[in-house]
Amino acid sequence: MRIAALRGRETFEVEEARVPSIEPDEVLVRVVASGVCASELEPWLTGPPAGEVRYPGHEVSGVVVEIGAEVTAPAVGDRVGVWVTERGFAEYVAVRAAYCFPAGDGPLDEALAEPIACSVNAVEAADVRLGDDVVIIGAGFMGNLVQKLAALRGPRHLIVADARADALERAERLGATRTVDVTKESLPDVVRSLTDGRGADITFECTGTQRALTVCGDTTRMSGTVAIVGFHQGADRTIPLAYWNWMAFKVVNAHFRDVAVIMRGMSVGMRLLAGGVLSMDGLVSHRFPLEEINTAFATLREKPDGFVKAVLTFPEP
């Protein structure tokens, strides 16, 4: 099979490898799509340490082609979203059966269970409630997912902020009650005007940038919730902690390492997707074959107009 190996700065190489064997509790999945995640951008930009080779890729969907002796579900032929932590940029992955979730009948290149799970868990951890005023900073892929899921909780205001016109247009199409171009308007001023000066009950930071993190404190009400969804790479971040202490914010780290929590998020997310409650239509904007993986990462870095999410797609064997 073919697999992408990260061997240097901005350098994946596609190489041949053996199809992985499976344990009794595992299944073999033929990969149909593998998402290009922003968390893997910095490792691509910097490359692995000298002499090391890395095999990233963790947003996988595909079709079960073999099952282990102890597996009762899923079955061969089932369409699934799966959880793996590496080696996802490959034609096949071996994965525990318990980490596979039914993908429904929709496009498999949109059945990206792992980022859907992250968004489900973020919205549940932040505890969006009926009638809440919610701010989402960042209208990229994760911001869009958080927006869609938060909308299911029945907020009063769902305010989405970004600096890109195309992203804000998409957020409006997805049902934002107000969009804010932060290059032209003050987000805190808009939020205060819509909430009678009170501020948002919950602010989701979905960009992974210092600027967005800073402004969270200016949009959230006293004793409100700041949920950190963005993946903060690179330089250390700073916050005015004395002010955040005084405001008694609840700070939610919407990154999860407990496998049970991840699995529940995947189960809930894929049930919503397979049941038609959550639509991923339009959220996968760019598709690349495995041989163009470096172009896919460059596209993620550059974010051209209309960019939301890149995936690698694999043809039928």
Short mmCIF file of C-alpha atoms in Angstrom, two decimals:
data_model
loop_
_atom_site.label_atom_id
_atom_site.label_comp_id
_atom_site.label_asym_id
_atom_site.label_seq_id
_atom_site.Cartn_x
_atom_site.Cartn_y
_atom_site.Cartn_z
CA MET A 1 0.00 0.00 0.00
CA ARG A 2 0.99 3.67 -0.24
CA ILE A 3 1.58 5.83 2.82
CA ALA A 4 2.81 9.41 3.28
CA ALA A 5 6.01 9.79 5.33
CA LEU A 6 7.04 13.19 6.72
CA ARG A 7 10.78 13.34 6.15
CA GLY A 8 11.69 17.03 6.20
CA ARG A 9 10.45 20.60 6.22
CA GLU A 10 7.33 20.79 4.04
CA THR A 11 8.29 17.38 2.68
CA PHE A 12 6.03 14.38 2.63
CA GLU A 13 7.17 11.47 0.50
CA VAL A 14 4.78 8.76 -0.63
CA GLU A 15 6.28 5.35 -0.11
CA GLU A 16 5.27 1.70 -0.29
CA ALA A 17 4.53 -0.23 2.90
CA ARG A 18 2.95 -3.51 3.88
CA VAL A 19 -0.78 -3.52 4.48
CA PRO A 20 -1.07 -3.63 8.30
CA SER A 21 -2.07 -6.89 9.93
CA ILE A 22 -4.89 -6.81 12.45
CA GLU A 23 -5.27 -8.08 16.00
CA PRO A 24 -8.32 -10.15 17.07
CA ASP A 25 -10.14 -7.01 18.28
CA GLU A 26 -9.24 -4.90 15.24
CA VAL A 27 -10.53 -4.29 11.74
CA LEU A 28 -8.75 -3.32 8.54
CA VAL A 29 -10.19 -0.22 6.90
CA ARG A 30 -9.63 0.79 3.30
CA VAL A 31 -9.22 4.53 3.57
CA VAL A 32 -11.50 6.66 1.40
CA ALA A 33 -10.61 10.05 2.89
CA SER A 34 -8.14 11.46 5.38
CA GLY A 35 -8.52 15.02 6.61
CA VAL A 36 -5.67 17.51 6.68
CA CYS A 37 -5.77 18.92 10.22
CA ALA A 38 -4.43 22.31 11.29
CA SER A 39 -2.78 20.60 14.27
CA GLU A 40 -0.43 18.90 11.80
CA LEU A 41 0.48 22.11 9.96
CA GLU A 42 3.34 23.16 12.21
CA PRO A 43 4.97 19.69 12.16
CA TRP A 44 4.82 19.86 8.35
CA LEU A 45 6.31 23.36 8.33
CA THR A 46 9.19 22.47 10.65
CA GLY A 47 9.71 18.82 9.71
CA PRO A 48 10.62 16.05 12.16
CA PRO A 49 13.87 16.08 14.16
CA ALA A 50 16.93 15.18 12.12
CA GLY A 51 17.04 11.50 11.29
CA GLU A 52 13.42 10.85 12.23
CA VAL A 53 10.46 9.99 10.04
CA ARG A 54 6.87 10.66 11.08
CA TYR A 55 3.63 9.16 9.79
CA PRO A 56 0.80 11.61 10.63
CA GLY A 57 -2.87 11.48 9.73
CA HIS A 58 -5.77 10.98 12.12
CA GLU A 59 -9.03 12.09 10.46
CA VAL A 60 -9.96 8.89 8.63
CA SER A 61 -13.08 7.50 7.03
CA GLY A 62 -13.37 4.40 4.88
CA VAL A 63 -14.76 0.91 4.34
CA VAL A 64 -14.11 -2.17 6.48
CA VAL A 65 -12.41 -4.88 4.40
CA GLU A 66 -11.35 -7.38 7.09
CA ILE A 67 -12.33 -8.09 10.70
CA GLY A 68 -10.50 -9.78 13.57
CA ALA A 69 -11.60 -13.04 15.13
CA GLU A 70 -13.21 -11.34 18.15
CA VAL A 71 -15.06 -8.63 16.23
CA THR A 72 -18.86 -8.76 16.04
CA ALA A 73 -19.31 -5.24 14.65
CA PRO A 74 -18.61 -3.53 12.33
CA ALA A 75 -18.87 -5.98 9.44
CA VAL A 76 -16.95 -6.23 6.20
CA GLY A 77 -18.35 -3.65 3.80
CA ASP A 78 -19.49 -1.22 6.50
CA ARG A 79 -18.79 2.48 5.92
CA VAL A 80 -17.16 3.98 9.01
CA GLY A 81 -15.47 6.96 10.54
CA VAL A 82 -12.58 5.85 12.72
CA TRP A 83 -10.20 7.11 15.39
CA VAL A 84 -6.50 6.66 14.80
CA THR A 85 -3.65 8.78 16.13
CA GLU A 86 -1.17 8.29 13.28
CA ARG A 87 -0.57 6.61 9.91
CA GLY A 88 -3.85 7.95 8.57
CA PHE A 89 -2.38 9.26 5.32
CA ALA A 90 -2.36 5.76 3.91
CA GLU A 91 -4.48 3.43 1.81
CA TYR A 92 -5.24 1.14 4.75
CA VAL A 93 -5.35 1.49 8.53
CA ALA A 94 -5.70 -1.11 11.27
CA VAL A 95 -7.97 0.11 14.05
CA ARG A 96 -9.77 -1.33 17.07
CA ALA A 97 -13.35 -2.20 16.22
CA ALA A 98 -14.47 -0.13 19.21
CA TYR A 99 -12.99 2.94 17.53
CA CYS A 100 -15.19 2.61 14.41
CA PHE A 101 -18.53 4.38 14.01
CA PRO A 102 -21.23 4.03 11.31
CA ALA A 103 -20.91 6.78 8.72
CA GLY A 104 -24.37 6.60 7.21
CA ASP A 105 -25.06 6.94 3.50
CA GLY A 106 -23.53 10.35 2.88
CA PRO A 107 -20.19 11.15 1.24
CA LEU A 108 -17.37 9.41 3.10
CA ASP A 109 -15.00 12.30 2.46
CA GLU A 110 -17.27 14.34 4.74
CA ALA A 111 -17.56 11.66 7.45
CA LEU A 112 -14.57 12.95 9.42
CA ALA A 113 -15.43 11.54 12.82
CA GLU A 114 -12.46 12.92 14.75
CA PRO A 115 -12.98 16.68 14.15
CA ILE A 116 -16.73 16.21 14.49
CA ALA A 117 -16.07 14.61 17.88
CA CYS A 118 -13.84 17.51 18.92
CA SER A 119 -16.63 19.96 18.12
CA VAL A 120 -19.30 17.89 19.86
CA ASN A 121 -17.19 17.68 22.99
CA ALA A 122 -16.39 21.40 22.87
CA VAL A 123 -20.06 22.39 22.70
CA GLU A 124 -21.01 19.94 25.44
CA ALA A 125 -18.13 21.01 27.70
CA ALA A 126 -19.06 24.68 27.26
CA ASP A 127 -22.68 23.72 28.08
CA VAL A 128 -24.56 25.92 25.62
CA ARG A 129 -28.10 26.35 26.93
CA LEU A 130 -31.41 27.46 25.49
CA GLY A 131 -31.45 31.22 25.03
CA ASP A 132 -27.71 31.72 25.53
CA ASP A 133 -25.82 34.45 23.72
CA VAL A 134 -22.93 32.75 21.97
CA VAL A 135 -19.88 34.19 20.21
CA ILE A 136 -17.69 32.16 17.86
CA ILE A 137 -14.36 33.70 16.93
CA GLY A 138 -13.12 32.06 13.75
CA ALA A 139 -15.32 30.88 10.88
CA GLY A 140 -13.03 28.18 9.54
CA PHE A 141 -13.78 24.47 9.53
CA MET A 142 -13.83 24.00 13.31
CA GLY A 143 -15.68 27.27 13.84
CA ASN A 144 -18.30 26.17 11.32
CA LEU A 145 -18.75 22.83 13.09
CA VAL A 146 -19.03 24.50 16.49
CA GLN A 147 -21.56 26.93 15.02
CA LYS A 148 -23.69 24.13 13.59
CA LEU A 149 -23.65 22.16 16.83
CA ALA A 150 -24.20 25.17 19.08
CA ALA A 151 -27.22 26.09 16.95
CA LEU A 152 -28.78 22.74 17.90
CA ARG A 153 -28.78 23.94 21.53
CA GLY A 154 -31.13 26.88 20.78
CA PRO A 155 -29.09 30.03 21.49
CA ARG A 156 -30.66 33.49 21.29
CA HIS A 157 -27.72 35.13 19.51
CA LEU A 158 -25.11 33.19 17.54
CA ILE A 159 -22.49 35.79 16.64
CA VAL A 160 -19.62 34.74 14.37
CA ALA A 161 -16.47 36.82 13.86
CA ASP A 162 -13.70 36.50 11.29
CA ALA A 163 -11.48 38.63 9.07
CA ARG A 164 -12.34 36.85 5.80
CA ALA A 165 -15.36 37.93 3.79
CA ASP A 166 -15.94 34.47 2.30
CA ALA A 167 -15.83 32.84 5.74
CA LEU A 168 -18.37 35.31 7.11
CA GLU A 169 -20.66 34.76 4.13
CA ARG A 170 -20.52 31.03 4.84
CA ALA A 171 -21.25 31.58 8.54
CA GLU A 172 -24.28 33.65 7.58
CA ARG A 173 -25.51 30.88 5.27
CA LEU A 174 -25.08 28.44 8.16
CA GLY A 175 -27.43 30.50 10.29
CA ALA A 176 -25.37 33.01 12.27
CA THR A 177 -27.67 35.67 13.71
CA ARG A 178 -24.92 38.27 13.26
CA THR A 179 -21.52 38.20 11.58
CA VAL A 180 -18.69 40.58 12.40
CA ASP A 181 -15.80 41.48 10.11
CA VAL A 182 -13.15 42.24 12.72
CA THR A 183 -11.22 44.37 10.22
CA LYS A 184 -14.16 46.78 10.05
CA GLU A 185 -16.05 46.47 13.34
CA SER A 186 -15.25 46.08 17.03
CA LEU A 187 -16.44 42.63 18.09
CA PRO A 188 -16.79 43.58 21.78
CA ASP A 189 -18.87 46.63 20.81
CA VAL A 190 -21.18 44.53 18.63
CA VAL A 191 -21.60 41.92 21.35
CA ARG A 192 -22.39 44.55 23.98
CA SER A 193 -24.94 46.21 21.67
CA LEU A 194 -26.75 42.92 21.15
CA THR A 195 -26.71 41.85 24.81
CA ASP A 196 -27.70 45.10 26.52
CA GLY A 197 -24.10 45.63 27.60
CA ARG A 198 -23.90 42.28 29.38
CA GLY A 199 -21.62 40.28 27.09
CA ALA A 200 -21.82 36.75 25.73
CA ASP A 201 -22.67 33.81 27.93
CA ILE A 202 -20.14 31.71 26.01
CA THR A 203 -17.30 32.66 23.68
CA PHE A 204 -15.68 29.95 21.57
CA GLU A 205 -12.13 30.76 20.42
CA CYS A 206 -11.66 28.76 17.22
CA THR A 207 -8.57 30.30 15.58
CA GLY A 208 -5.58 29.35 17.71
CA THR A 209 -4.25 32.94 17.62
CA GLN A 210 -3.19 35.34 20.33
CA ARG A 211 -5.47 38.09 19.05
CA ALA A 212 -8.58 35.94 19.27
CA LEU A 213 -7.62 34.67 22.71
CA THR A 214 -7.20 38.24 23.96
CA VAL A 215 -10.54 39.45 22.67
CA CYS A 216 -12.40 36.58 24.37
CA GLY A 217 -12.16 38.43 27.66
CA ASP A 218 -13.74 41.52 26.11
CA THR A 219 -16.75 39.69 24.67
CA THR A 220 -17.70 37.41 27.59
CA ARG A 221 -19.93 38.43 30.48
CA MET A 222 -18.92 38.19 34.11
CA SER A 223 -19.05 34.51 35.17
CA GLY A 224 -19.43 33.51 31.54
CA THR A 225 -17.51 30.78 29.73
CA VAL A 226 -14.47 31.03 27.48
CA ALA A 227 -13.96 27.83 25.48
CA ILE A 228 -10.56 27.33 23.83
CA VAL A 229 -11.19 25.30 20.67
CA GLY A 230 -8.33 26.64 18.54
CA PHE A 231 -5.08 24.69 18.56
CA HIS A 232 -2.41 27.07 19.86
CA GLN A 233 0.93 26.23 18.26
CA GLY A 234 4.17 28.18 18.18
CA ALA A 235 4.90 30.98 20.62
CA ASP A 236 3.52 31.06 24.16
CA ARG A 237 0.23 32.92 24.61
CA THR A 238 -0.60 35.52 27.24
CA ILE A 239 -3.86 36.60 28.86
CA PRO A 240 -4.66 39.36 31.39
CA LEU A 241 -5.15 36.83 34.16
CA ALA A 242 -5.95 39.40 36.85
CA TYR A 243 -8.88 40.63 34.76
CA TRP A 244 -9.99 37.11 33.90
CA ASN A 245 -9.85 36.25 37.63
CA TRP A 246 -11.94 39.30 38.49
CA MET A 247 -14.47 38.42 35.78
CA ALA A 248 -14.73 34.89 37.21
CA PHE A 249 -14.67 33.32 33.78
CA LYS A 250 -15.10 29.59 33.44
CA VAL A 251 -12.30 28.56 31.10
CA VAL A 252 -12.94 25.36 29.14
CA ASN A 253 -10.01 23.64 27.47
CA ALA A 254 -11.86 22.09 24.54
CA HIS A 255 -9.05 19.65 23.76
CA PHE A 256 -9.57 16.13 25.00
CA ARG A 257 -7.13 13.30 25.68
CA ASP A 258 -9.38 10.94 27.64
CA VAL A 259 -10.21 8.15 25.19
CA ALA A 260 -13.66 7.59 26.69
CA VAL A 261 -14.55 11.25 26.13
CA ILE A 262 -13.25 11.12 22.56
CA MET A 263 -15.24 7.96 21.86
CA ARG A 264 -18.44 9.46 23.23
CA GLY A 265 -17.93 12.54 21.07
CA MET A 266 -17.38 10.37 18.01
CA SER A 267 -20.46 8.28 18.78
CA VAL A 268 -22.67 11.34 19.25
CA GLY A 269 -21.23 13.16 16.25
CA MET A 270 -21.58 10.24 13.86
CA ARG A 271 -25.13 9.58 15.06
CA LEU A 272 -25.98 13.20 14.23
CA LEU A 273 -24.26 12.92 10.85
CA ALA A 274 -25.72 9.55 9.89
CA GLY A 275 -29.15 10.67 11.07
CA GLY A 276 -29.11 13.81 8.95
CA VAL A 277 -29.21 16.15 11.94
CA LEU A 278 -25.69 17.43 11.20
CA SER A 279 -24.74 18.25 7.62
CA MET A 280 -21.15 18.56 6.43
CA ASP A 281 -22.25 19.79 3.01
CA GLY A 282 -19.86 22.50 1.81
CA LEU A 283 -17.40 22.11 4.68
CA VAL A 284 -14.91 20.03 2.67
CA SER A 285 -13.75 22.51 0.06
CA HIS A 286 -10.52 21.02 -1.33
CA ARG A 287 -9.73 17.42 -2.27
CA PHE A 288 -6.31 16.06 -3.24
CA PRO A 289 -4.86 12.67 -4.15
CA LEU A 290 -2.20 11.28 -1.83
CA GLU A 291 0.56 12.27 -4.26
CA GLU A 292 -0.40 15.94 -3.76
CA ILE A 293 -0.24 15.87 0.03
CA ASN A 294 2.33 18.68 0.17
CA THR A 295 0.04 20.83 -1.99
CA ALA A 296 -2.81 20.03 0.39
CA PHE A 297 -0.79 21.29 3.36
CA ALA A 298 0.33 24.37 1.44
CA THR A 299 -3.31 25.11 0.69
CA LEU A 300 -4.12 24.82 4.40
CA ARG A 301 -1.33 27.27 5.14
CA GLU A 302 -2.39 29.79 2.50
CA LYS A 303 -6.18 29.47 2.93
CA PRO A 304 -7.23 30.76 -0.50
CA ASP A 305 -10.69 32.25 -0.96
CA GLY A 306 -13.31 29.59 -0.39
CA PHE A 307 -11.03 27.36 1.63
CA VAL A 308 -12.64 25.49 4.52
CA LYS A 309 -11.12 22.01 4.76
CA ALA A 310 -8.74 19.88 2.70
CA VAL A 311 -8.91 16.12 2.55
CA LEU A 312 -6.86 13.47 0.83
CA THR A 313 -9.00 11.09 -1.19
CA PHE A 314 -8.19 7.57 -2.30
CA PRO A 315 -9.61 5.96 -5.44
CA GLU A 316 -11.39 2.65 -5.40
CA PRO A 317 -8.88 -0.22 -5.71
#
